[in-house]
Coordinates of C-alpha atoms and ligand atoms in Angstrom, one line a residue:
M773 CA 9.9 -11.7 0.1
I774 CA 9.9 -15.2 1.3
M775 CA 10.7 -15.6 4.9
T776 CA 8.8 -18.1 7.0
T777 CA 11.0 -19.9 9.5
R778 CA 11.6 -23.5 8.4
N779 CA 10.3 -26.3 10.4
H780 CA 11.1 -29.9 9.8
Y781 CA 7.9 -30.6 7.9
Q782 CA 8.3 -27.6 5.6
Q783 CA 11.9 -28.5 4.9
A784 CA 10.7 -31.9 3.7
I785 CA 8.0 -30.5 1.4
W786 CA 10.1 -27.8 0.0
N787 CA 12.0 -30.4 -2.0
E788 CA 8.9 -31.2 -4.0
P789 CA 9.4 -31.1 -7.7
L790 CA 7.8 -28.3 -9.8
L791 CA 4.4 -29.0 -11.3
I792 CA 5.8 -29.4 -14.7
E793 CA 8.3 -32.0 -13.4
Q794 CA 5.5 -33.9 -11.6
S795 CA 3.4 -34.1 -14.8
Q796 CA 2.4 -37.6 -16.0
K797 CA 1.0 -37.9 -19.5
G798 CA -2.7 -38.6 -19.3
R799 CA -3.2 -37.8 -15.7
L800 CA -6.2 -35.6 -15.1
G801 CA -7.4 -33.4 -12.3
H802 CA -10.8 -32.5 -13.6
S803 CA -13.8 -34.2 -15.2
L804 CA -15.4 -31.7 -17.6
P805 CA -18.2 -33.0 -19.8
R806 CA -16.7 -34.1 -23.1
I807 CA -18.0 -32.6 -26.3
E808 CA -17.6 -34.5 -29.5
G809 CA -18.8 -34.8 -33.1
T810 CA -21.1 -32.0 -34.2
E811 CA -21.1 -30.4 -30.8
E812 CA -17.4 -30.1 -31.0
K813 CA -17.5 -28.6 -34.5
K814 CA -20.2 -26.2 -33.4
A815 CA -18.0 -25.0 -30.5
L816 CA -14.9 -24.7 -32.7
N817 CA -16.8 -22.7 -35.3
C818 CA -17.3 -20.0 -32.7
I819 CA -13.6 -19.3 -32.6
P820 CA -12.2 -17.3 -35.6
E821 CA -9.6 -19.3 -37.6
L822 CA -6.9 -16.8 -36.8
M823 CA -7.2 -17.4 -33.1
K824 CA -7.3 -21.2 -33.2
R825 CA -4.4 -23.0 -31.5
E826 CA -2.3 -25.2 -33.8
N827 CA -0.8 -27.4 -31.2
D828 CA -2.0 -28.6 -27.8
L829 CA -1.2 -26.3 -25.0
D830 CA 1.8 -27.6 -23.1
L831 CA 0.3 -27.8 -19.6
P832 CA 1.3 -30.2 -16.9
S833 CA -1.0 -33.2 -16.4
L834 CA -1.7 -33.5 -12.7
S835 CA -4.3 -34.7 -10.3
E836 CA -6.3 -32.2 -8.1
P837 CA -4.4 -33.1 -4.9
Q838 CA -1.1 -32.5 -6.6
V839 CA -2.2 -29.0 -7.6
V840 CA -3.7 -28.2 -4.2
R841 CA -0.6 -29.4 -2.4
H842 CA 1.6 -27.4 -4.7
F843 CA -0.2 -24.1 -4.1
T844 CA -0.7 -24.7 -0.4
R845 CA 3.0 -25.4 -0.1
L846 CA 3.8 -22.1 -1.9
S847 CA 1.5 -20.2 0.4
Q848 CA 3.4 -21.6 3.4
M849 CA 6.7 -20.4 2.0
N850 CA 5.6 -16.8 2.5
F851 CA 5.0 -14.6 5.5
A852 CA 1.6 -12.9 6.1
V853 CA 0.0 -10.7 8.7
D854 CA -2.2 -13.6 9.5
L855 CA 0.9 -15.4 10.7
G856 CA 2.6 -12.7 12.8
M857 CA 3.5 -9.1 13.4
Y858 CA 4.4 -7.3 10.3
P859 CA 5.6 -3.8 11.4
L860 CA 6.4 -2.3 8.0
G861 CA 6.5 1.4 8.7
S862 CA 4.4 3.7 6.5
C863 CA 2.8 0.6 4.9
T864 CA 0.5 -0.2 7.8
M865 CA 0.2 -4.0 7.8
K866 CA -2.5 -4.2 10.4
Y867 CA -4.6 -7.3 10.9
N868 CA -7.6 -7.3 8.5
P869 CA -10.8 -8.5 10.2
K870 CA -12.3 -11.4 8.3
I871 CA -15.8 -10.1 8.5
A872 CA -14.9 -7.6 5.8
E873 CA -13.9 -10.5 3.5
C874 CA -17.4 -12.0 3.8
L875 CA -19.0 -8.9 2.3
A876 CA -16.3 -8.3 -0.3
I877 CA -16.5 -11.8 -1.7
N878 CA -20.3 -11.9 -1.7
P879 CA -21.3 -13.2 -5.2
K880 CA -23.7 -10.3 -5.5
I881 CA -20.6 -8.2 -5.7
T882 CA -18.1 -10.4 -7.4
R883 CA -20.6 -11.6 -10.0
S884 CA -21.8 -8.1 -10.9
H885 CA -20.5 -6.7 -14.1
P886 CA -19.3 -3.1 -14.1
N887 CA -21.4 -2.4 -17.3
Q888 CA -24.6 -3.5 -15.6
S889 CA -27.3 -0.8 -15.5
P890 CA -27.2 1.2 -12.3
E891 CA -30.8 0.1 -11.6
T892 CA -29.6 -3.5 -11.1
V893 CA -26.8 -2.6 -8.6
Q894 CA -28.6 -0.1 -6.3
G895 CA -27.2 -1.8 -3.2
I896 CA -23.6 -1.5 -4.4
L897 CA -24.1 2.1 -5.3
K898 CA -25.7 2.8 -1.9
I899 CA -22.7 1.3 -0.1
L900 CA -20.3 3.3 -2.2
Y901 CA -22.3 6.5 -1.7
E902 CA -22.4 6.0 2.1
L903 CA -18.7 5.2 2.2
S904 CA -17.9 8.5 0.4
K905 CA -20.0 10.3 3.0
M906 CA -18.1 8.7 5.8
L907 CA -14.8 9.6 4.3
E908 CA -16.0 13.2 3.9
E909 CA -16.7 13.2 7.6
I910 CA -13.3 11.6 8.5
S911 CA -11.3 14.0 6.3
G912 CA -13.4 17.1 6.9
A913 CA -13.8 17.6 3.1
K914 CA -16.8 18.6 1.0
R915 CA -16.7 15.8 -1.6
V916 CA -14.9 12.5 -2.2
S917 CA -14.1 10.5 -5.3
L918 CA -13.6 6.8 -4.7
A919 CA -12.1 6.2 -8.1
P920 CA -8.3 6.3 -7.6
A921 CA -6.8 2.8 -7.3
A922 CA -3.9 3.7 -5.0
G923 CA -2.3 6.4 -3.0
A924 CA 0.0 7.3 -5.8
Q925 CA -3.0 7.7 -8.2
G926 CA -4.7 9.8 -5.6
E927 CA -1.7 12.1 -5.5
F928 CA -1.7 12.3 -9.2
V929 CA -5.4 13.2 -9.2
G930 CA -4.6 15.9 -6.6
A931 CA -1.8 17.3 -8.7
L932 CA -4.1 17.3 -11.8
I933 CA -6.8 19.2 -9.8
M934 CA -4.2 21.9 -8.9
Q935 CA -3.2 22.1 -12.5
K936 CA -6.8 22.4 -13.7
R937 CA -7.5 25.1 -11.1
N938 CA -4.5 27.1 -12.3
Q939 CA -5.7 26.8 -15.9
E940 CA -9.1 28.0 -14.9
R941 CA -7.6 31.0 -13.1
E942 CA -5.2 31.6 -16.0
E943 CA -2.3 31.1 -13.7
N944 CA -0.3 28.7 -15.9
D945 CA 3.0 29.8 -14.5
R946 CA 2.2 28.1 -11.2
N947 CA 4.3 25.2 -12.0
E948 CA 6.1 24.4 -8.7
M949 CA 5.2 21.7 -6.2
L950 CA 6.8 21.9 -2.7
V951 CA 7.7 18.5 -1.3
P952 CA 9.6 17.9 2.0
D953 CA 12.7 15.8 1.9
S954 CA 11.1 13.3 4.2
A955 CA 8.2 12.6 1.9
H956 CA 7.3 9.2 0.4
G957 CA 8.8 8.8 -3.0
T958 CA 5.4 8.8 -4.7
N959 CA 4.9 12.5 -3.8
P960 CA 7.7 13.9 -6.1
A961 CA 6.9 11.2 -8.7
S962 CA 3.2 12.1 -8.9
A963 CA 3.8 15.8 -9.0
A964 CA 6.4 15.4 -11.7
N965 CA 4.1 13.1 -13.7
A966 CA 1.4 15.8 -13.6
G967 CA 3.9 18.3 -15.1
F968 CA 5.1 20.1 -12.0
N969 CA 8.7 21.1 -11.1
V970 CA 9.3 19.5 -7.7
V971 CA 11.0 21.8 -5.1
K972 CA 12.5 19.9 -2.2
I973 CA 12.0 21.4 1.3
P974 CA 14.5 20.5 3.9
S975 CA 13.7 19.2 7.4
D976 CA 14.8 21.4 10.3
T977 CA 16.8 20.2 13.3
E978 CA 13.6 18.9 14.9
G979 CA 12.7 16.6 12.0
L980 CA 9.9 18.9 10.9
V981 CA 9.4 20.9 7.8
D982 CA 11.7 23.9 7.8
V983 CA 9.1 26.8 7.9
K984 CA 11.8 29.4 7.1
A985 CA 12.7 27.4 3.9
V986 CA 9.0 27.4 2.9
E987 CA 8.8 31.1 3.4
N988 CA 11.9 31.7 1.3
I989 CA 10.7 29.4 -1.5
V990 CA 7.0 30.3 -2.0
S991 CA 6.3 32.6 -4.9
K992 CA 3.7 33.1 -7.6
H993 CA 5.1 29.9 -9.1
T994 CA 3.9 27.8 -6.2
A995 CA 1.0 25.6 -7.2
G996 CA 0.9 23.8 -3.8
M997 CA 2.6 21.8 -1.2
M998 CA 2.3 18.1 -0.5
L999 CA 2.6 17.2 3.2
T1000 CA 2.4 14.1 5.3
V1001 CA 1.1 14.5 8.8
P1002 CA 2.5 13.0 11.0
N1003 CA 5.5 13.0 8.8
T1004 CA 7.5 9.8 7.9
Y1005 CA 9.6 10.2 11.1
G1006 CA 6.3 9.7 13.0
L1007 CA 6.4 13.3 14.2
F1008 CA 3.4 15.6 14.1
E1009 CA 4.1 18.7 12.0
K1010 CA 3.1 21.1 14.7
N1011 CA 3.6 24.1 12.4
V1012 CA 1.1 22.8 9.8
E1013 CA -1.4 25.6 10.2
Q1014 CA 1.3 28.2 9.8
I1015 CA 2.7 26.4 6.7
A1016 CA -0.8 26.2 5.2
G1017 CA -1.2 29.9 5.8
I1018 CA 2.1 30.7 4.0
I1019 CA 1.0 28.5 1.0
H1020 CA -2.5 29.9 0.9
D1021 CA -1.3 33.5 1.1
A1022 CA 0.9 32.8 -2.0
G1023 CA -2.2 31.5 -3.8
G1024 CA -1.2 27.8 -3.6
L1025 CA -3.0 24.7 -2.3
M1026 CA -2.2 22.2 0.5
Y1027 CA -2.2 18.5 -0.4
Y1028 CA -2.5 16.0 2.4
D1029 CA -0.8 12.7 1.9
G1030 CA -3.1 10.6 4.1
A1031 CA -1.8 7.2 2.9
N1032 CA -1.4 6.5 6.5
M1033 CA -4.0 8.2 8.7
N1034 CA -3.6 5.9 11.7
A1035 CA -2.5 8.5 14.1
L1036 CA -5.2 11.1 13.3
L1037 CA -8.2 8.8 12.7
G1038 CA -11.3 10.1 14.6
R1039 CA -9.3 12.9 16.3
V1040 CA -8.2 15.4 13.7
R1041 CA -9.7 16.1 10.3
P1042 CA -7.0 17.1 7.7
C1043 CA -9.1 19.8 6.2
D1044 CA -9.4 21.5 9.6
L1045 CA -5.6 21.8 9.6
G1046 CA -5.8 23.7 6.4
F1047 CA -5.5 21.1 3.7
D1048 CA -7.5 21.5 0.5
I1049 CA -7.0 18.0 -1.1
V1050 CA -6.6 14.8 0.8
H1051 CA -6.0 11.2 -0.2
L1052 CA -6.6 8.3 2.0
N1053 CA -5.2 4.8 1.4
L1054 CA -8.1 2.5 2.3
H1055 CA -5.7 -0.5 2.0
K1056 CA -3.5 0.9 4.7
T1057 CA -5.6 2.8 7.3
F1058 CA -9.0 1.1 6.6
S1059 CA -7.8 -2.5 6.6
T1060 CA -7.6 -4.2 3.2
P1061 CA -5.0 -7.0 2.8
H1062 CA -2.2 -5.5 0.6
G1063 CA 1.4 -6.0 -0.3
G1064 CA 2.5 -7.8 -3.4
G1065 CA 1.3 -5.0 -5.6
G1066 CA -2.4 -4.5 -5.0
P1067 CA -5.2 -3.9 -5.4
G1068 CA -5.7 -0.8 -3.4
A1069 CA -7.9 2.3 -3.2
G1070 CA -6.8 5.9 -2.7
P1071 CA -10.0 8.0 -2.6
V1072 CA -9.4 11.8 -3.0
A1073 CA -11.3 14.3 -0.9
V1074 CA -11.5 18.0 -1.6
V1075 CA -12.8 21.2 -0.1
K1076 CA -15.8 22.9 -1.6
E1077 CA -13.9 25.2 -4.1
L1078 CA -12.3 22.2 -5.7
E1079 CA -15.3 19.9 -6.0
E1080 CA -16.0 20.8 -9.7
F1081 CA -12.5 19.5 -10.6
L1082 CA -12.9 15.9 -9.2
P1083 CA -12.7 13.0 -11.6
I1084 CA -16.0 11.9 -13.3
P1085 CA -18.3 10.3 -12.6
L1086 CA -19.5 10.8 -9.1
I1087 CA -22.2 8.8 -7.4
E1088 CA -25.3 10.9 -6.7
H1089 CA -28.5 10.1 -4.7
D1090 CA -31.8 11.9 -5.4
G1091 CA -33.5 10.6 -2.3
E1092 CA -34.7 7.5 -4.1
R1093 CA -32.1 6.1 -6.4
Y1094 CA -28.4 6.1 -6.8
F1095 CA -26.7 6.9 -10.1
F1096 CA -23.5 8.0 -11.8
D1097 CA -23.5 11.6 -12.7
E1098 CA -21.2 13.9 -14.7
S1099 CA -23.7 16.3 -16.1
N1100 CA -22.7 19.2 -13.9
M1101 CA -19.0 18.8 -14.1
P1102 CA -17.6 20.4 -17.3
K1103 CA -14.4 21.4 -15.4
S1104 CA -13.6 17.9 -14.2
I1105 CA -10.1 16.6 -14.8
G1106 CA -11.8 13.7 -16.5
K1107 CA -11.9 10.0 -16.0
I1108 CA -8.9 8.5 -14.3
K1109 CA -9.8 4.9 -13.7
D1110 CA -11.9 2.4 -15.7
F1111 CA -15.4 1.9 -14.3
Y1112 CA -15.4 3.1 -10.6
G1113 CA -12.3 2.1 -8.7
N1114 CA -11.6 -1.2 -6.9
I1115 CA -14.9 -2.1 -5.4
G1116 CA -13.6 -4.9 -3.2
V1117 CA -11.3 -2.6 -1.4
L1118 CA -14.0 0.0 -1.0
F1119 CA -16.3 -2.6 0.5
R1120 CA -13.8 -3.8 3.0
A1121 CA -13.3 -0.2 4.2
Y1122 CA -17.0 0.3 4.5
V1123 CA -17.3 -2.8 6.7
Y1124 CA -14.3 -1.7 8.8
I1125 CA -15.7 1.8 9.4
M1126 CA -19.2 0.5 10.1
M1127 CA -17.9 -2.1 12.5
L1128 CA -15.8 0.3 14.5
G1129 CA -18.0 3.4 14.5
E1130 CA -16.8 6.8 15.6
E1131 CA -15.6 5.6 19.0
G1132 CA -13.9 2.6 17.5
L1133 CA -12.0 4.7 15.0
R1134 CA -10.7 6.9 17.8
Q1135 CA -9.5 3.8 19.6
V1136 CA -7.6 2.7 16.6
S1137 CA -5.5 5.9 16.5
G1138 CA -5.0 5.8 20.3
Q1139 CA -3.9 2.2 20.3
A1140 CA -1.7 2.7 17.3
V1141 CA 0.2 5.5 18.9
L1142 CA 0.5 3.7 22.2
A1143 CA 1.9 0.6 20.6
A1144 CA 4.5 2.6 18.6
N1145 CA 5.7 4.5 21.7
Y1146 CA 5.7 1.4 23.9
L1147 CA 7.9 -0.5 21.4
L1148 CA 10.2 2.5 21.0
Q1149 CA 10.7 2.7 24.8
K1150 CA 11.7 -1.0 24.9
L1151 CA 14.6 -0.7 22.4
S1152 CA 18.1 -0.6 23.6
K1153 CA 19.8 2.7 23.1
K1154 CA 23.2 0.9 22.7
S1155 CA 22.1 -0.4 19.3
Y1156 CA 19.4 2.0 18.1
D1157 CA 19.6 5.7 17.9
L1158 CA 16.4 7.9 17.8
P1159 CA 17.0 10.8 15.5
Y1160 CA 15.5 14.1 16.4
N1161 CA 13.8 15.3 19.6
Q1162 CA 14.3 12.2 21.8
G1163 CA 11.9 13.5 24.5
L1164 CA 9.0 13.9 22.1
P1165 CA 6.5 11.0 21.7
R1166 CA 6.1 9.6 18.2
K1167 CA 2.7 9.0 16.6
H1168 CA 1.7 5.7 15.0
E1169 CA 5.3 4.9 13.8
F1170 CA 8.9 5.8 14.6
V1171 CA 12.2 5.7 12.9
V1172 CA 15.4 4.6 14.6
S1173 CA 18.8 4.5 13.1
A1174 CA 21.2 1.5 13.3
K1175 CA 24.1 3.9 12.9
P1176 CA 25.6 3.1 16.4
L1177 CA 26.0 -0.5 15.3
R1178 CA 27.3 0.4 11.9
D1179 CA 29.9 2.8 13.4
K1180 CA 31.0 0.3 16.1
V1181 CA 31.0 -3.0 14.3
G1182 CA 29.9 -2.4 10.7
T1183 CA 26.5 -4.0 11.0
R1184 CA 24.0 -2.5 8.6
A1185 CA 20.2 -2.1 8.9
T1186 CA 20.0 -4.9 6.2
D1187 CA 21.8 -7.3 8.5
L1188 CA 19.4 -6.6 11.3
A1189 CA 16.4 -6.9 9.1
K1190 CA 17.6 -10.2 7.6
S1191 CA 18.3 -11.5 11.1
L1192 CA 14.7 -10.9 12.2
L1193 CA 13.5 -13.2 9.5
D1194 CA 15.3 -16.1 11.2
D1195 CA 13.2 -15.4 14.3
G1196 CA 10.1 -15.7 12.3
L1197 CA 9.4 -12.0 12.5
H1198 CA 8.9 -9.6 9.6
A1199 CA 11.5 -6.9 9.2
P1200 CA 10.5 -3.2 9.5
T1201 CA 10.8 -0.8 6.5
I1202 CA 14.5 0.0 6.1
Y1203 CA 16.5 2.7 4.4
F1204 CA 13.4 5.0 4.3
P1205 CA 13.1 7.9 5.0
L1206 CA 16.2 8.6 2.8
T1207 CA 17.3 11.4 5.2
I1208 CA 18.1 9.0 8.0
Q1209 CA 21.2 6.8 7.8
E1210 CA 20.5 3.1 8.4
A1211 CA 16.9 3.9 8.9
M1212 CA 14.5 1.4 10.4
M1213 CA 10.9 2.5 10.3
I1214 CA 8.7 0.6 12.6
E1215 CA 4.9 0.7 12.7
P1216 CA 3.5 -2.0 15.0
T1217 CA -0.2 -1.0 14.4
E1218 CA -3.1 -1.1 16.8
T1219 CA -3.8 -4.8 16.2
E1220 CA -0.7 -6.2 18.1
A1221 CA -1.0 -7.4 21.6
V1222 CA 1.6 -6.3 24.2
E1223 CA 3.2 -9.8 24.2
N1224 CA 4.0 -9.4 20.5
L1225 CA 5.5 -5.9 21.1
N1226 CA 7.7 -7.4 23.8
T1227 CA 8.8 -10.3 21.6
Y1228 CA 9.7 -7.9 18.8
A1229 CA 11.6 -5.5 21.0
G1230 CA 13.3 -8.5 22.6
A1231 CA 14.4 -9.9 19.2
L1232 CA 15.7 -6.5 18.0
N1233 CA 17.7 -6.0 21.3
R1234 CA 19.1 -9.6 21.1
I1235 CA 20.2 -9.1 17.5
G1236 CA 21.8 -5.9 18.5
E1237 CA 23.8 -7.7 21.2
I1238 CA 24.9 -10.4 18.7
A1239 CA 26.0 -7.6 16.4
L1240 CA 28.2 -6.1 19.1
S1241 CA 29.8 -9.5 20.1
N1242 CA 29.9 -11.3 16.8
P1243 CA 28.9 -9.1 13.8
N1244 CA 29.9 -11.8 11.2
E1245 CA 27.2 -14.1 12.4
L1246 CA 24.5 -11.6 11.3
R1247 CA 26.0 -11.2 7.9
A1248 CA 25.3 -14.9 7.2
R1249 CA 21.6 -14.6 8.0
P1250 CA 18.9 -15.5 7.2
K1251 CA 19.7 -19.2 7.5
F1252 CA 16.2 -20.6 8.0
T1253 CA 14.2 -19.1 5.2
T1254 CA 13.3 -20.5 1.8
V1255 CA 15.9 -18.4 0.2
G1256 CA 18.8 -16.6 1.8
R1257 CA 20.1 -13.2 0.8
L1258 CA 19.1 -12.2 -2.7
N1259 CA 21.1 -10.1 -5.0
E1260 CA 18.5 -7.3 -5.0
V1261 CA 20.1 -5.4 -7.8
Q1262 CA 20.2 -8.4 -10.1
A1263 CA 16.7 -9.5 -9.1
S1264 CA 15.2 -6.2 -10.2
H1265 CA 17.0 -6.3 -13.5
P1266 CA 14.7 -7.9 -16.1
R1267 CA 17.4 -9.3 -18.4
S1268 CA 19.5 -10.9 -15.7
I1269 CA 16.9 -13.4 -14.5
S1270 CA 14.6 -15.8 -16.2
L1271 CA 11.4 -16.8 -14.5
N1272 CA 10.5 -19.3 -17.2
W1273 CA 11.1 -23.0 -16.7
R1274 CA 13.7 -24.2 -19.0
K1275 CA 11.6 -26.4 -21.2
I1276 CA 9.3 -23.4 -22.1
R1277 CA 12.3 -21.2 -22.8
I1278 CA 13.9 -23.7 -25.2
A1279 CA 10.6 -24.1 -27.0
S1280 CA 10.2 -20.4 -27.5
T1281 CA 13.8 -19.9 -28.7
S1282 CA 13.4 -22.6 -31.3
N1283 CA 10.3 -20.9 -32.6
T1284 CA 12.1 -17.6 -33.3
Ligands
PLP1881 C1 2.1 4.0 0.8 C2 2.3 5.4 0.8 C3 2.0 6.2 -0.4 C4 1.7 5.5 -1.7 O1 0.5 4.7 -1.6 P1 0.3 3.6 -2.7 O2 -1.1 3.1 -2.5 O3 1.3 2.5 -2.4 O4 0.4 4.1 -4.1 C5 2.2 7.5 -0.3 N1 2.5 8.2 0.8 C6 2.8 7.5 2.0 C7 3.2 8.2 3.2 C8 2.7 6.1 2.0 O5 2.9 5.4 3.1

């Protein structure tokens, strides 16, 4: 989404023509050495005939400053956590310390090839090995695989591990995965992709998993249950140990969706609560810049009994050297990612954990919970309703409903979110969880100062007041962003939009 508030300067530069429109024949932005004559022939001979281009590539001819200004201008049309608070609930857009970048972009890492022999990358393997040990400690698990590239892939790995275990035990009729109705959409999707039937568990009147429903539904078909703690309402599932007991008694496994572990970090280890498989989103909890689709890392941690099913290979250490090993893992679910995961993300998490240490990680969760509850208390009850147990503090995030405004004046969560953009503030997650009408899910994170929390609450309350006095005004917002309201349905429909510049499109039509 494009949303920075316009200032005068930006308004002027936004009218710049596209690169292809700025192109002037013969203008050059580089000075590569020319090759001619036999040198050129020699170079051309290296390319198979079939792959040689028949016409020149139709690229714009531009000077270096033109290109630099174009891309800098584009970068300024966007919003980033380095510009301001970005309280996207569940997604954890915390500030990412720049020291982690320094290590992740070190040429010793970026210039290494994944096919290099392990002997030449001992340092990298050492860091990855140590990271997996630290994540084992944080999750309380026996063993970690760093390979999964995202939370969703971690969930998929977890589901495959359950399936493999069932096959080993010849319990192939364990084909049901229990998933609460408040879960992130990836949970049912991953379970279904792994071949399970997803059984939805309702929330009770407190916003927690309905334990009675779990009791009624478990059977010899239960493979396991996926649970997010705290759940997506920001509430701690206080019955988690009881639920784990019910699932375990029925022979199933407990899966912890730890995409967002900001409330438990350094305080509670998921495996101590009864979970058998855990995934952690390093790009959320452990501070890697994300959004826009990646890259991420969703390591999976398991208890001792499930270690043999982890994806291959794992990194081992014999006291002297580090190496990839799969020799003792005939029951592994197999390989799930090319090479060994997204190393850059893994390195950033390593720096983050090393920098904070045990006490620092505890402070992260403490501050994250404090920030969320502080912000919640500042919101006007006239505009925002807190579903479920109002007296109970939330964890690192909370969900309010804009239903009072919708019922009184027809203002929707979308209108409020779009209005925030005009204040130069990023909107919260809206319309998730699906169980709350006009949901606004807010996660300020531990990295925001109290002034920013005050500003955000002030903006939300002011917008609520405007809604009550002049709801039409909000429907016309945002006014000051690069683009206004998009037709989101149309924008996600591939055939209804063309991202090609016209000249290219005409050229390709005439070819066909
Ligand atoms: C983000 C998130 C996921 C999915 O993680 P990805 O890395 O986006 O695949 C799963 N569960 C919860 C609760 C999340 O917030």
